[in-house]
Coordinates of C-alpha atoms and ligand atoms in Angstrom, one line a residue:
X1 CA 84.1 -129.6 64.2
X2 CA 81.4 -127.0 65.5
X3 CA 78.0 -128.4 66.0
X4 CA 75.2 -127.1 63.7
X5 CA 73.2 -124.5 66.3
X6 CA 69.9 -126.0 66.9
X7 CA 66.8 -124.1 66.2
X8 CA 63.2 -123.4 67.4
X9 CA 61.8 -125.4 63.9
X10 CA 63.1 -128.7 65.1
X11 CA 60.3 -129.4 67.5
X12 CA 57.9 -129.2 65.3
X13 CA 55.6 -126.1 67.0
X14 CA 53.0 -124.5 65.3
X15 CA 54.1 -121.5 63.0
X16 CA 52.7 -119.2 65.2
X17 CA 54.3 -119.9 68.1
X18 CA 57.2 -120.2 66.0
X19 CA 56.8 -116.4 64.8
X20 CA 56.2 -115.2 68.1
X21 CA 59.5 -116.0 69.9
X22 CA 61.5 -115.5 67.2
X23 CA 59.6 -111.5 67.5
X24 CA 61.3 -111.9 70.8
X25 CA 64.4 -112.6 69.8
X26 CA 64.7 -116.2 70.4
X27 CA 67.1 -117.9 67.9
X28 CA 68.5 -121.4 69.3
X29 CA 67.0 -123.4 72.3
X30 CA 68.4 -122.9 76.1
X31 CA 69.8 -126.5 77.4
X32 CA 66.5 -127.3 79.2
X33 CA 64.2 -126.2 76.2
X34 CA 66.0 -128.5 74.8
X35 CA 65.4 -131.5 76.8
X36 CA 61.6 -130.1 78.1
X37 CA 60.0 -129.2 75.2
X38 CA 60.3 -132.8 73.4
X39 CA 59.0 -134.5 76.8
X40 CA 56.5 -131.9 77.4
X41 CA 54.7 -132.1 73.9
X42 CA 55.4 -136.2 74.5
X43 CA 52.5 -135.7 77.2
X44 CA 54.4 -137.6 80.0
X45 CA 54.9 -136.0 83.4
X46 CA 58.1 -133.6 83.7
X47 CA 60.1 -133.0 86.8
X48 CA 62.6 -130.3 85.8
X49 CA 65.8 -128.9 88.0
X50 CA 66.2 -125.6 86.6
X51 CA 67.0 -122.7 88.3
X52 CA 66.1 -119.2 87.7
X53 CA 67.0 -117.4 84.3
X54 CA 67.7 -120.9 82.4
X55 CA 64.8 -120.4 80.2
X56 CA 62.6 -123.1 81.9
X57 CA 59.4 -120.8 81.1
X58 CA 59.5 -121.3 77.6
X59 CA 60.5 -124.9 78.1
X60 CA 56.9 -125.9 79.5
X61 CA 55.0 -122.8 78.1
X62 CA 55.9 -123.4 74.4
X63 CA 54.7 -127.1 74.6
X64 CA 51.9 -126.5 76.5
X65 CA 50.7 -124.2 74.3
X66 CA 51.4 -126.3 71.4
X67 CA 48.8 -128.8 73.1
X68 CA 46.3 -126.7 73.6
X69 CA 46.1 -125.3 70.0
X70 CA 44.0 -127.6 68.8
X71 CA 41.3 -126.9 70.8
X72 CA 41.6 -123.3 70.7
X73 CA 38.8 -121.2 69.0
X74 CA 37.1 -117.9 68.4
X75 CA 33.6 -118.3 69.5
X76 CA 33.2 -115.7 72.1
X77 CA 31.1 -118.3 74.5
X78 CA 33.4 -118.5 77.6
X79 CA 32.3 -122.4 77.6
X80 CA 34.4 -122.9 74.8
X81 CA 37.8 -121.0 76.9
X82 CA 37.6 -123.3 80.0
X83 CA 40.9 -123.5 81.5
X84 CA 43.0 -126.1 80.1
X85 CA 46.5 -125.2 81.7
X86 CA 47.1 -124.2 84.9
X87 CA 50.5 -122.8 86.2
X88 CA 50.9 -122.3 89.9
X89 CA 53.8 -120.0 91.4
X90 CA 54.6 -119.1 94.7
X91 CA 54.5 -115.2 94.3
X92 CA 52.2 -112.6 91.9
X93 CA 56.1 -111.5 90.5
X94 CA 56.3 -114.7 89.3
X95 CA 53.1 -115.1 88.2
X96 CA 53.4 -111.5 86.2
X97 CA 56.6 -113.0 84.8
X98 CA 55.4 -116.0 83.6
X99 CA 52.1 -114.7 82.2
X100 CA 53.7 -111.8 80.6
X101 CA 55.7 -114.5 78.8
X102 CA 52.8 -116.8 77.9
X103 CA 51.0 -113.6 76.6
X104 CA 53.8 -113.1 74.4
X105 CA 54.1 -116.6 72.8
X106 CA 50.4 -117.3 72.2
X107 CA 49.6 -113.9 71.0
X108 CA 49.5 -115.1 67.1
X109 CA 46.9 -117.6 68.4
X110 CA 43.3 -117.2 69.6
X111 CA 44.3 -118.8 72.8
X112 CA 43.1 -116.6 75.5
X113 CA 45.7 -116.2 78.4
X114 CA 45.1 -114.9 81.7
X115 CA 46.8 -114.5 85.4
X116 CA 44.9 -113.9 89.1
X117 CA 47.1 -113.7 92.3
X118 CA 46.3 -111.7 95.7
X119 CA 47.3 -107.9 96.8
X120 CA 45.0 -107.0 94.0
X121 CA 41.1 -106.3 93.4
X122 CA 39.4 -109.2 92.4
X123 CA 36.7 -108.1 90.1
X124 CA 38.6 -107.3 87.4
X125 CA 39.8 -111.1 87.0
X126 CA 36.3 -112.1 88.0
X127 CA 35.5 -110.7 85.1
X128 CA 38.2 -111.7 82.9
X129 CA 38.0 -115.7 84.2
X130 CA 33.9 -115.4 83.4
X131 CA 34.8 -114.5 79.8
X132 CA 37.1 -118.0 79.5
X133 CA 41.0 -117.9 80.2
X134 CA 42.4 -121.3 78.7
X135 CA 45.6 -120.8 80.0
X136 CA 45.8 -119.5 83.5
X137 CA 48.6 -118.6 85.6
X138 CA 47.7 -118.4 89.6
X139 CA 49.1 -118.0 93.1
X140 CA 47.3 -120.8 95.0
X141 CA 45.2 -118.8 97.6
X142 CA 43.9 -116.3 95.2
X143 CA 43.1 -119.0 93.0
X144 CA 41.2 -121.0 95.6
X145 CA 39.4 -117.4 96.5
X146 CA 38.7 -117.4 92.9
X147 CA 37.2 -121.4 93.0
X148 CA 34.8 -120.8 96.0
X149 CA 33.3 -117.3 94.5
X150 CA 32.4 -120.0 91.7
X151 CA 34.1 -117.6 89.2
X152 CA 36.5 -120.5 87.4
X153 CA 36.0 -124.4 87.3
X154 CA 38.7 -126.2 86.8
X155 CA 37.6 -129.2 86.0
X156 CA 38.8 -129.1 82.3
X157 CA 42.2 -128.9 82.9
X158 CA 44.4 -130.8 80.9
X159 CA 48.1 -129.7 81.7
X160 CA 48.7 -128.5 85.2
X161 CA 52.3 -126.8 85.7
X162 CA 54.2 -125.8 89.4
X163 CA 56.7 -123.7 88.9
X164 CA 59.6 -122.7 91.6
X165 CA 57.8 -126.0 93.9
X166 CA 60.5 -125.8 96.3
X167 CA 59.0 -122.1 96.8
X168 CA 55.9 -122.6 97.3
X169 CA 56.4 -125.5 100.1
X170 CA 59.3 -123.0 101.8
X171 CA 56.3 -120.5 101.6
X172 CA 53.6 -122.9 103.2
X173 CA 51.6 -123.2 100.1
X174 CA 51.4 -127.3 100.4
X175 CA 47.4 -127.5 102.0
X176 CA 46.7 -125.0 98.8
X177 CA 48.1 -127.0 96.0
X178 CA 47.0 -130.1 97.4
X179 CA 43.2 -128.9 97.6
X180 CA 43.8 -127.4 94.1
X181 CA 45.2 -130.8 92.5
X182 CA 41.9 -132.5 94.1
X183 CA 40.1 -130.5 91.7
X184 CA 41.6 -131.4 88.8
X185 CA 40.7 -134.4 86.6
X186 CA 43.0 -137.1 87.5
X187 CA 43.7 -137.9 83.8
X188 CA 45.9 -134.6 83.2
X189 CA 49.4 -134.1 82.1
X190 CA 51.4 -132.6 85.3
X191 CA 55.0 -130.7 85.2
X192 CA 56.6 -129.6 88.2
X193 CA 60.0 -127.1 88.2
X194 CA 62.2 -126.1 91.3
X195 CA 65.9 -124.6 91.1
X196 CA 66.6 -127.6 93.8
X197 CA 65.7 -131.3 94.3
X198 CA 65.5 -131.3 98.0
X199 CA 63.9 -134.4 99.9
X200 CA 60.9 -132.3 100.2
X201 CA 60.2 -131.9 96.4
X202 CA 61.1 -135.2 95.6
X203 CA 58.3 -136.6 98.2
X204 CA 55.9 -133.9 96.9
X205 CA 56.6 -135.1 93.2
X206 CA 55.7 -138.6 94.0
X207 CA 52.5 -137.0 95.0
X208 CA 51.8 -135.1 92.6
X209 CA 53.5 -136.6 89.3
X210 CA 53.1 -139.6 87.8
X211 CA 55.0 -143.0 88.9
X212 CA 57.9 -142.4 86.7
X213 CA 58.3 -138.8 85.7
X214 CA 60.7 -138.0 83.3
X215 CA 63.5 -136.2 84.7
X216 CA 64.8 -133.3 83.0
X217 CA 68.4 -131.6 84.7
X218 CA 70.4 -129.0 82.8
X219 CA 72.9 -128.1 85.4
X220 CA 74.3 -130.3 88.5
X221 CA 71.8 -129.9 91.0
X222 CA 72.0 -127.3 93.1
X223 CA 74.6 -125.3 91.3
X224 CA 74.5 -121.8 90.4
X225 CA 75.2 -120.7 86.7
X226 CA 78.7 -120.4 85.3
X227 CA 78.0 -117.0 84.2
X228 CA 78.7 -115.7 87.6
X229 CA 81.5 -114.5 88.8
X230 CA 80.7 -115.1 92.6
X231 CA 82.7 -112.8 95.3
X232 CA 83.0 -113.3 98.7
X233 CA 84.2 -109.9 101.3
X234 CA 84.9 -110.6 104.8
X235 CA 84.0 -107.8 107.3
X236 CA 83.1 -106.8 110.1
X237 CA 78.9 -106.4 111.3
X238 CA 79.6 -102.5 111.4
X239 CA 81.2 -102.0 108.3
X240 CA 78.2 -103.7 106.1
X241 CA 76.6 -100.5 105.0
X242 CA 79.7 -98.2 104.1
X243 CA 81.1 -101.0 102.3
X244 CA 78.0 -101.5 100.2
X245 CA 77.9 -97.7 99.5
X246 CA 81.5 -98.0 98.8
X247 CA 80.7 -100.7 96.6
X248 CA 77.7 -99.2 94.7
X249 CA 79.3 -95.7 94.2
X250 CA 83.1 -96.8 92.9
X251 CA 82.1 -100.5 91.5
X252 CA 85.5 -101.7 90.2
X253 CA 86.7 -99.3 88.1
X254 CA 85.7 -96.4 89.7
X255 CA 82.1 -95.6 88.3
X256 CA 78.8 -95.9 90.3
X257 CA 77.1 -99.6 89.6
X258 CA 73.8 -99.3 87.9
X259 CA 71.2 -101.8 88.0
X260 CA 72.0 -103.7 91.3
X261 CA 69.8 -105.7 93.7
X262 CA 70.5 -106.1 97.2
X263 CA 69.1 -109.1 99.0
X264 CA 68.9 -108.3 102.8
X265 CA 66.9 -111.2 105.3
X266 CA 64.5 -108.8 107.2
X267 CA 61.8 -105.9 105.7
X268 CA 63.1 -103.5 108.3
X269 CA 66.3 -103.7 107.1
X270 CA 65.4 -103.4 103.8
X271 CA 63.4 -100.2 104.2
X272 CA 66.4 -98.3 106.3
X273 CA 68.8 -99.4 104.1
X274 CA 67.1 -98.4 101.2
X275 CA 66.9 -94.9 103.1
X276 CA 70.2 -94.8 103.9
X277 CA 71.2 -95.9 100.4
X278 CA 69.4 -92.4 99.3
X279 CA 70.8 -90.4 101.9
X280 CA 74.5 -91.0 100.5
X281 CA 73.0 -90.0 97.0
X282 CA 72.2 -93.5 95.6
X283 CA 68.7 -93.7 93.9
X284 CA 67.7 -96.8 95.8
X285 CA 64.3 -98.0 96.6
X286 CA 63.0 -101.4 98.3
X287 CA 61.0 -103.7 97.6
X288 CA 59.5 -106.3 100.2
X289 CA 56.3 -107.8 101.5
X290 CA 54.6 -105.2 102.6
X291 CA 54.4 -103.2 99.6
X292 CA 51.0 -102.9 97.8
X293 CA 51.6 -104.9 94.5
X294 CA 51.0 -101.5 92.6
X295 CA 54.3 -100.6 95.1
X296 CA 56.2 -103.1 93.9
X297 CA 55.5 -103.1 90.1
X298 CA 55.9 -99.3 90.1
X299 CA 59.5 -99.8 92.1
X300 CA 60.2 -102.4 89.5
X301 CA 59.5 -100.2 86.4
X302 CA 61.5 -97.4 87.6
X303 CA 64.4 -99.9 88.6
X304 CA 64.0 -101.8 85.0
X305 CA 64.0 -97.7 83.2
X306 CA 66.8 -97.1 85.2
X307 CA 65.1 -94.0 87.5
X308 CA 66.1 -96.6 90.5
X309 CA 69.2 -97.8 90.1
X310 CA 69.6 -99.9 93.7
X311 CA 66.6 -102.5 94.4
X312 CA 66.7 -103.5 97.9
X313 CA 64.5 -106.5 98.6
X314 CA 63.4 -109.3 100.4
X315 CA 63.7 -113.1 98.9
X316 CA 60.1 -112.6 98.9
X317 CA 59.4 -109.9 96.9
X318 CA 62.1 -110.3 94.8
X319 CA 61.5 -114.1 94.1
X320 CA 60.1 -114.3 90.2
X321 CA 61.0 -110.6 89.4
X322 CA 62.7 -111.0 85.6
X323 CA 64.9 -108.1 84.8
X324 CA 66.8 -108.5 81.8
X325 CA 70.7 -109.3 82.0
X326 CA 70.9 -107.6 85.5
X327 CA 74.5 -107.4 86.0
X328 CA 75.1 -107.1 89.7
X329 CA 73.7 -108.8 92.5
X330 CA 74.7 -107.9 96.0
X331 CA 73.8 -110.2 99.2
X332 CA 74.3 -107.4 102.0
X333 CA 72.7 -110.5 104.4
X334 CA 73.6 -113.9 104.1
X335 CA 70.7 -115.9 103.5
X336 CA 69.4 -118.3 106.4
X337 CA 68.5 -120.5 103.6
X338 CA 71.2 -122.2 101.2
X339 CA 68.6 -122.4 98.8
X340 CA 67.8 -118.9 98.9
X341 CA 71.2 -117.8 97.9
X342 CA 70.9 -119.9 94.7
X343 CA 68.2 -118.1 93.8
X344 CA 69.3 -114.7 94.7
X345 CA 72.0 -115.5 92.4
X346 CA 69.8 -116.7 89.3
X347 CA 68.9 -113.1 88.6
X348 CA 72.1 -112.5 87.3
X349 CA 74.1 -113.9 84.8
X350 CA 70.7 -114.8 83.0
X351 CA 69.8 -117.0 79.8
X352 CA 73.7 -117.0 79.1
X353 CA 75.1 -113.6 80.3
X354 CA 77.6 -112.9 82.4
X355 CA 77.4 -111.3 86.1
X356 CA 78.4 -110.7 89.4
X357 CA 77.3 -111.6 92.8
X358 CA 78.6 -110.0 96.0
X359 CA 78.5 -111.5 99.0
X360 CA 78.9 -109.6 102.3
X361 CA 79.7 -112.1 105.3
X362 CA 80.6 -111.5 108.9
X363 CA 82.0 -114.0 111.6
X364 CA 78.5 -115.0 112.3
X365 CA 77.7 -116.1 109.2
X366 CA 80.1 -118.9 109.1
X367 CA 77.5 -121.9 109.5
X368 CA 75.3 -119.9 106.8
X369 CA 78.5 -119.8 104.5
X370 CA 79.6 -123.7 105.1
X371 CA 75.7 -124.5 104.1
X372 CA 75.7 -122.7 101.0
X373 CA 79.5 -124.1 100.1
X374 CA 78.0 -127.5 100.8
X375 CA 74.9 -127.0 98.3
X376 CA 76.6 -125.4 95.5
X377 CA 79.8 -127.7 96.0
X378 CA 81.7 -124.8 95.6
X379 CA 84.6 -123.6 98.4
X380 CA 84.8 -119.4 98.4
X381 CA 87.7 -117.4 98.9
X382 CA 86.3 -114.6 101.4
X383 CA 88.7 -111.3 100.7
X384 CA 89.2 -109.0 103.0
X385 CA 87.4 -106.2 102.7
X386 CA 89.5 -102.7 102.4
X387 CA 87.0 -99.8 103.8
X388 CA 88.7 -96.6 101.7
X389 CA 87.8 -93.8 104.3
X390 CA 88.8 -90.0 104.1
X391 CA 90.5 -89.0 107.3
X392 CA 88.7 -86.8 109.4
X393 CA 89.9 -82.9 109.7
X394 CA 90.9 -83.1 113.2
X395 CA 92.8 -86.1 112.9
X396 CA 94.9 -85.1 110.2
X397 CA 95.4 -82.1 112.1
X398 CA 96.3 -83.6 115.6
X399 CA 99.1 -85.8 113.0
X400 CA 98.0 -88.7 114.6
X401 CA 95.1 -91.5 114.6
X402 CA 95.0 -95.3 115.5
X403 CA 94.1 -98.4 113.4
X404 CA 91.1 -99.5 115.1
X405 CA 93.0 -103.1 116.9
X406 CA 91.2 -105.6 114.7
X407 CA 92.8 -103.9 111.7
X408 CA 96.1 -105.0 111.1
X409 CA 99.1 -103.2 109.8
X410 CA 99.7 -106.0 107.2
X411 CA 97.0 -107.9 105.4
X412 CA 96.8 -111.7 105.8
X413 CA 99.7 -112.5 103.5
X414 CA 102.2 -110.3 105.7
X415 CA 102.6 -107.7 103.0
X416 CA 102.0 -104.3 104.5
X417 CA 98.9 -102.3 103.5
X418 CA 98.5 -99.4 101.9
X419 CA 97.4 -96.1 104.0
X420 CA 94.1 -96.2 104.2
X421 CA 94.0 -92.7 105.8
X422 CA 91.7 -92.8 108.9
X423 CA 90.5 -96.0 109.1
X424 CA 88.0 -94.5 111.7
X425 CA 85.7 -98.1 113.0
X426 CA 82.0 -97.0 112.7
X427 CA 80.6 -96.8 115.7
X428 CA 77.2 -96.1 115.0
X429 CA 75.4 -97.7 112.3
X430 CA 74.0 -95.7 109.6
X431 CA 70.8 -98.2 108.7
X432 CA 69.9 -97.3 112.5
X433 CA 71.2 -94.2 112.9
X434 CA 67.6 -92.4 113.1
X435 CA 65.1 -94.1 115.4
X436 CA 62.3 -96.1 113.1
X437 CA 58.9 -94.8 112.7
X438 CA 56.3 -97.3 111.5
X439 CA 54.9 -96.5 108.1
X440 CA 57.7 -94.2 107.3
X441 CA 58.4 -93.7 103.6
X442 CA 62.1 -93.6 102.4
X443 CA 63.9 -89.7 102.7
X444 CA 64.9 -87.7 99.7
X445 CA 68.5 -87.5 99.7
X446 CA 68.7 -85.4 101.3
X447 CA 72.1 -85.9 102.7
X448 CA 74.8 -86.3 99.5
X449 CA 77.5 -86.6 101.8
X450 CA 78.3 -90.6 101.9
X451 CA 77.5 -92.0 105.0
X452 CA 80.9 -93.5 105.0
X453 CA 82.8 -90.0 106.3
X454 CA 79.9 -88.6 108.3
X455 CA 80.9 -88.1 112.0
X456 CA 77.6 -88.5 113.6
X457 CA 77.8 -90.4 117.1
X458 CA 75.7 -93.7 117.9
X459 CA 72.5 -93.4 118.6
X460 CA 71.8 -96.7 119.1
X461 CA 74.5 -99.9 119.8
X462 CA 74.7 -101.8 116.4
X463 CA 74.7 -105.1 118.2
X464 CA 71.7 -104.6 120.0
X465 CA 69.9 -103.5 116.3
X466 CA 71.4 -106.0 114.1
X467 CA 71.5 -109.0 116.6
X468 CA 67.8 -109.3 116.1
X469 CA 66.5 -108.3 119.6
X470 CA 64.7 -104.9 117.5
X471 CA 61.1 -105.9 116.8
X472 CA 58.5 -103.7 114.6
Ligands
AMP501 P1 63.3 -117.9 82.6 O1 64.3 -118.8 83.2 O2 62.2 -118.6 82.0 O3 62.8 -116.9 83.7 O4 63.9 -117.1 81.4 C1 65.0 -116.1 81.6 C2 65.1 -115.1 80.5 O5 65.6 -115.7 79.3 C3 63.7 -114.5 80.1 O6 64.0 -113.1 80.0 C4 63.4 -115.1 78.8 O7 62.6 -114.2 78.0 C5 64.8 -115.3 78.2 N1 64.8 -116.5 77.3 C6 64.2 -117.7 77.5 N2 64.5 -118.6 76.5 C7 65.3 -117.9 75.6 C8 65.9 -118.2 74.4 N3 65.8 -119.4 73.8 N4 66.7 -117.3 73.8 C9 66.8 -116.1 74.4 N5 66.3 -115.7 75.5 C10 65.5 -116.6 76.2

């Protein structure tokens, strides 16, 4: 017997919300909309585990809203739009995100909607915060910027929201969000989301929540979604970039992946690999912290268009970015941070649909690896990974070339392998292979020959670049 599908109408929301999601395709309820949105509208205090791309913002935005409706109004005094939810993230991305979302659900209602985070001017959300936002989303500091230029109260506040909280304390942000929560009226409903429950959160949420929250979980803790098909390559340090070019321009079946996003640890690597990306031809761009917000959104609209089909980024940058069904995601680093790696993850395999993660790993990564098999609870198979090279004219002329000696005649089952044809160990390291300039912007591709058979010699030693000792 199939279970009837469950629909929007059963939690009793206002017809306009109602309208509104099902004009953006909503039909049933994700797991934790489920579960959240009954609680939420309940009024008690919500501590949800829900990682990225489970639908968690519609399971505290569609209640909240559905709270505030009575109150909302026309009157064009801003005294009657104070702000009555609040939603802190850790980064403007998610902020954009999640506001573009709330935008979209209240837009039937007269509920006025509204989002201030840093990198940007402030006068414009001077000015839109003077008019009366009832529902605000924030990133702490700009919202604290925001307090003291006396251009929001928040004294009125009736539903407060922290969304990605494991985040925001990874990113420092606990002295903001505890000065902000001293400004709100203590009789308040509060919500708080993270993708894990680490000690951390859970002390924060006795702060910050209610005695006994109600506890809302739709996956084990910790785990990433099923949807992923999660792969694990073996390799050496010096092999990293061919085989991600390799990767990106031959995918599985031969055809260039589209839509990708690269997670590397450092901003300097993401800005030469980014280059190097277009030098073999790829139409790559990066994203990271140093990018002027107007940077990243324009990278992200020409990645979401398709102009840009490789994002390279930083957690940072990339943390709250929502791209619709983004089928690949490709860890060139290994994360330091086990929790990280559940989040790079989230972006794929989203709200249901299926997709792949790449991992790239090298023998130093093996404590980072363990970590992240310990969190998910999940043990990878690493597979070797087969650099396809062409051989080089002058060694197929001279008849003759040697396996490099780590490379082994047979694989690790003792079957033989296939001819690779020159299987030529890269001695330089294309990321490095041009001194960096500070303030540099990416080349054209100029280059369409992939890095993989260029013979260029070393201009640096890859160890001494990717070993950490390099400094900006
Ligand atoms: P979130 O986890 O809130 O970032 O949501 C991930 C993505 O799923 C967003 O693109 C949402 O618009 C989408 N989404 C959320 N809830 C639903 C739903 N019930 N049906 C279809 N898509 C949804």
């Amino acid at each position: 017997m199939t279970k009837a599908q469950k629909t929007f109408s059963q939690f009793g929301l206002d017809p306009r919300i109602l309208s509104a999601i099902s004009a953006m395709g909503y039909v049933s309820p994700t797991p934790i909309q489920e579960k959240a949105i009954p609680l939420v509208l309940s009024g008690v205090d919500v501590m949800g585990a829900a990682q990225t791309g489970t639908g968690k913002t519609a399971g505290y935005g569609l209640p909240v809203l559905q709270r505030v409706l009575p109150q909302a109004n026309t009157s064009a005094s801003p005294a009657r739009h104070p702000v009555r939810v609040l939603v802190l993230t850790p980064t403007r991305e998610l902020a954009d995100q999640v506001n573009e979302n709330l935008v979209k659900y209240a837009s039937e209602t007269p509920l006025r909607v509204g989002v201030v985070y840093g990198g940007v001017d402030m006068k414009p959300q001077t000015e839109q915060l003077r008019r009366g936002v009832e529902v605000l989303t924030a990133t702490p500091g700009r919202l604290l910027d925001h307090v003291e230029s006396k251009s929001v109260t928040l004294s009125r506040v009736e539903v407060v929201v922290l969304d990605e909280a494991d985040r925001m304390l990874d990113m420092g942000f606990l002295p903001d969000i505890s000065r902000i929560l001293n400004l709100l009226p203590k009789t308040r409903q509060s919500l708080m989301f993270s993708a894990t429950f680490s000690p951390e959160i859970k002390k924060l949420a006795k702060n910050f929540l209610a005695d006994s929250p109600a506890i809302v979980e739709v996956a084990r803790q910790n785990s990433t979604a099923d949807t992923v098909e999660q792969i694990v390559y073996s390799l050496h340090d010096s092999e990293k970039t061919d085989a991600l070019i390799q990767i990106l321009q031959t995918g599985e079946d031969g055809d260039p992946l589209k839509q990708v996003l690269v997670f590397v640890n450092a901003k300097i690597t993401c800005r030469r690999l980014a280059r190097t990306l277009q030098r073999s031809g790829i139409k790559a761009d990066a994203i990271h912290g140093d990018k002027t917000q107007d940077e990243r959104t324009a990278a992200l609209n020409a990645f979401k268009s398709g102009e840009c089909e490789v994002l390279v980024a930083t957690d940072v940058a990339a943390r709250g970015l929502d791209i619709a069904e983004l089928p690949t995601v490709i860890n060139y680093d290994v994360p330091f941070q086990a929790e990280d790696y559940v989040h790079r993850i989230g972006r794929t395999g989203r709200a249901g649909a299926k997709g792949k993660a790449i991992m790239l790993t090298t023998g130093a990564d093996s404590r980072s690896v363990s970590a992240i098999e310990h969190l998910i609870r999940k043990k990878f198979e690493p597979q070797v990974f087969e650099l396809v090279r062409k051989p080089r004219r002058e060694d197929r002329d001279r008849g003759s070339f040697r396996h490099p000696s780590r490379f082994r005649d047979e694989d690790h089952e003792g079957r033989s392998k296939p001819d690779l044809g020159e299987f030529r160990r890269v001695a330089y390291d294309p990321i490095f292979d041009k001194p960096y300039e500070p303030g540099e912007s990416p080349a054209p591709a100029r280059d369409p020959q992939p890095a993989a058979v260029r013979t260029s010699k070393p201009k640096r030693p890859v160890a001494a670049l990717l070993g950490g000792g390099f400094r900006k």
